[in-house]
Amino acid sequence: QIQLVESGGGLAQAGGSLRLSCAASGRTFSRSAMGWFRQAPGKEREFVAAITWFGGSISYANSVKGRFTVSRDNAKNTLYLQMNSLNAEDTAVYYCARRSSPDLSSYVSEYPYWGQGTQVTVSS
């Protein structure tokens, strides 16, 4: 069994920062690509960022590029998302997800393993 547990969400002011973490357990990272997604109320889940096993390849959604940074510590089985310059449009439940492939993907359907999500609320 693979378990992903997000933490670090909360309330931030516009222009502020938050750092999300995703701890993996079970059949841990196994050279799989991992990603962050988010879902705002009434909207579909959308891609935020993804990173390969060694971190050599990273992809970001245009809406977060230059503000968010994804990273991973394979020794700690932990995925991170540093979010800076937050704005109200970043308000959503943030999910970490793991692929069964080493390749990057921005598609929800290509991630079989998901965490329970952590709420991020940005006040303007």
Coordinates of C-alpha atoms in Angstrom, one line a residue:
Q1 CA 0.0 0.0 0.0
I2 CA 1.2 3.5 -0.8
Q3 CA 0.2 6.3 1.4
L4 CA 0.6 10.0 0.8
V5 CA 0.0 12.5 3.5
E6 CA 0.1 16.3 2.8
S7 CA 0.7 18.9 5.4
G8 CA 1.5 22.6 5.6
G9 CA -1.7 24.1 4.4
G10 CA -3.4 27.0 6.1
L11 CA -4.3 30.6 5.8
A12 CA -2.0 33.1 4.2
Q13 CA -2.3 36.7 3.2
A14 CA -1.9 37.8 -0.4
G15 CA 1.8 38.1 -1.2
G16 CA 2.7 35.7 1.5
S17 CA 4.2 32.2 1.4
L18 CA 3.4 28.6 2.5
R19 CA 5.4 25.4 2.2
L20 CA 3.5 22.2 1.6
S21 CA 5.0 18.8 2.4
C22 CA 3.9 15.3 1.3
A23 CA 5.2 12.3 3.2
A24 CA 5.1 9.0 1.4
S25 CA 5.0 5.6 3.0
G26 CA 4.5 2.0 2.0
R27 CA 6.1 1.2 -1.4
T28 CA 7.7 4.7 -1.3
F29 CA 9.1 6.6 -4.2
S30 CA 10.5 3.8 -6.3
R31 CA 11.8 6.2 -8.9
S32 CA 8.3 7.4 -9.7
A33 CA 7.5 10.9 -10.8
M34 CA 5.4 12.9 -8.4
G35 CA 3.2 15.9 -8.7
W36 CA 1.1 18.6 -7.0
F37 CA -2.5 19.3 -8.1
R38 CA -5.1 21.6 -6.7
Q39 CA -8.9 21.9 -6.7
A40 CA -10.8 25.0 -6.0
P41 CA -14.6 24.9 -5.1
G42 CA -16.7 24.3 -8.2
K43 CA -13.7 23.7 -10.4
E44 CA -11.9 20.6 -11.7
R45 CA -8.7 19.4 -10.3
E46 CA -5.8 21.0 -12.0
F47 CA -2.1 20.5 -12.4
V48 CA 0.3 22.6 -10.4
A49 CA 3.8 21.0 -10.7
A50 CA 5.6 17.7 -11.3
I51 CA 9.1 16.4 -10.7
T52 CA 11.0 13.3 -11.7
W53 CA 12.8 10.9 -9.4
F54 CA 16.2 12.7 -9.3
G55 CA 14.6 16.1 -9.8
G56 CA 16.3 16.5 -13.1
S57 CA 13.0 17.4 -14.9
I58 CA 10.4 19.7 -13.5
S59 CA 7.2 21.1 -15.0
Y60 CA 4.9 23.9 -13.8
A61 CA 1.5 25.2 -14.7
N62 CA 1.8 28.6 -16.3
S63 CA -0.3 30.1 -13.5
V64 CA 2.3 29.2 -10.8
K65 CA 5.6 29.5 -12.8
G66 CA 8.0 31.8 -11.1
R67 CA 6.1 31.7 -7.8
F68 CA 6.0 28.0 -6.8
T69 CA 9.0 25.6 -6.5
V70 CA 8.6 21.8 -6.3
S71 CA 11.3 19.7 -4.8
R72 CA 11.8 16.2 -3.3
D73 CA 14.0 14.6 -0.7
N74 CA 14.1 10.9 -1.6
A75 CA 16.0 10.0 1.5
K76 CA 13.1 11.3 3.6
N77 CA 10.4 10.1 1.1
T78 CA 9.0 13.6 1.1
L79 CA 7.8 15.9 -1.7
Y80 CA 7.6 19.7 -1.2
L81 CA 5.9 22.7 -2.7
Q82 CA 7.2 26.1 -1.8
M83 CA 4.5 28.7 -2.7
N84 CA 5.5 32.4 -2.8
S85 CA 3.6 35.5 -3.8
L86 CA 0.3 33.9 -3.1
N87 CA -2.9 35.4 -4.4
A88 CA -6.6 34.7 -3.9
E89 CA -6.6 32.5 -7.1
D90 CA -4.3 30.1 -5.3
T91 CA -7.0 29.2 -2.8
A92 CA -7.8 25.5 -3.2
V93 CA -7.3 22.0 -1.7
Y94 CA -3.8 20.9 -2.7
Y95 CA -3.1 17.3 -3.4
C96 CA 0.2 15.4 -3.9
A97 CA 0.1 12.4 -6.3
R98 CA 2.5 9.7 -7.5
R99 CA 2.8 8.1 -10.8
S100 CA 3.8 4.5 -11.6
S101 CA 6.1 5.9 -14.2
P102 CA 9.4 7.9 -14.0
D103 CA 8.1 10.4 -16.6
L104 CA 6.5 13.7 -15.9
S105 CA 2.8 14.2 -16.5
S106 CA 0.2 17.0 -16.0
Y107 CA -2.8 14.7 -16.4
V108 CA -4.8 13.7 -13.3
S109 CA -5.7 10.4 -14.9
E110 CA -2.0 9.4 -15.1
Y111 CA -1.5 9.5 -11.3
P112 CA -3.0 6.4 -9.5
Y113 CA -1.9 7.4 -6.0
W114 CA -3.2 10.4 -4.2
G115 CA -3.1 12.1 -0.8
Q116 CA -6.1 13.4 1.1
G117 CA -5.3 17.0 0.4
T118 CA -4.5 20.1 2.4
Q119 CA -6.5 23.3 2.3
V120 CA -4.7 26.5 1.3
T121 CA -6.7 29.7 1.7
V122 CA -5.3 33.1 0.6
S123 CA -6.9 36.2 1.9
S124 CA -6.8 39.4 -0.2

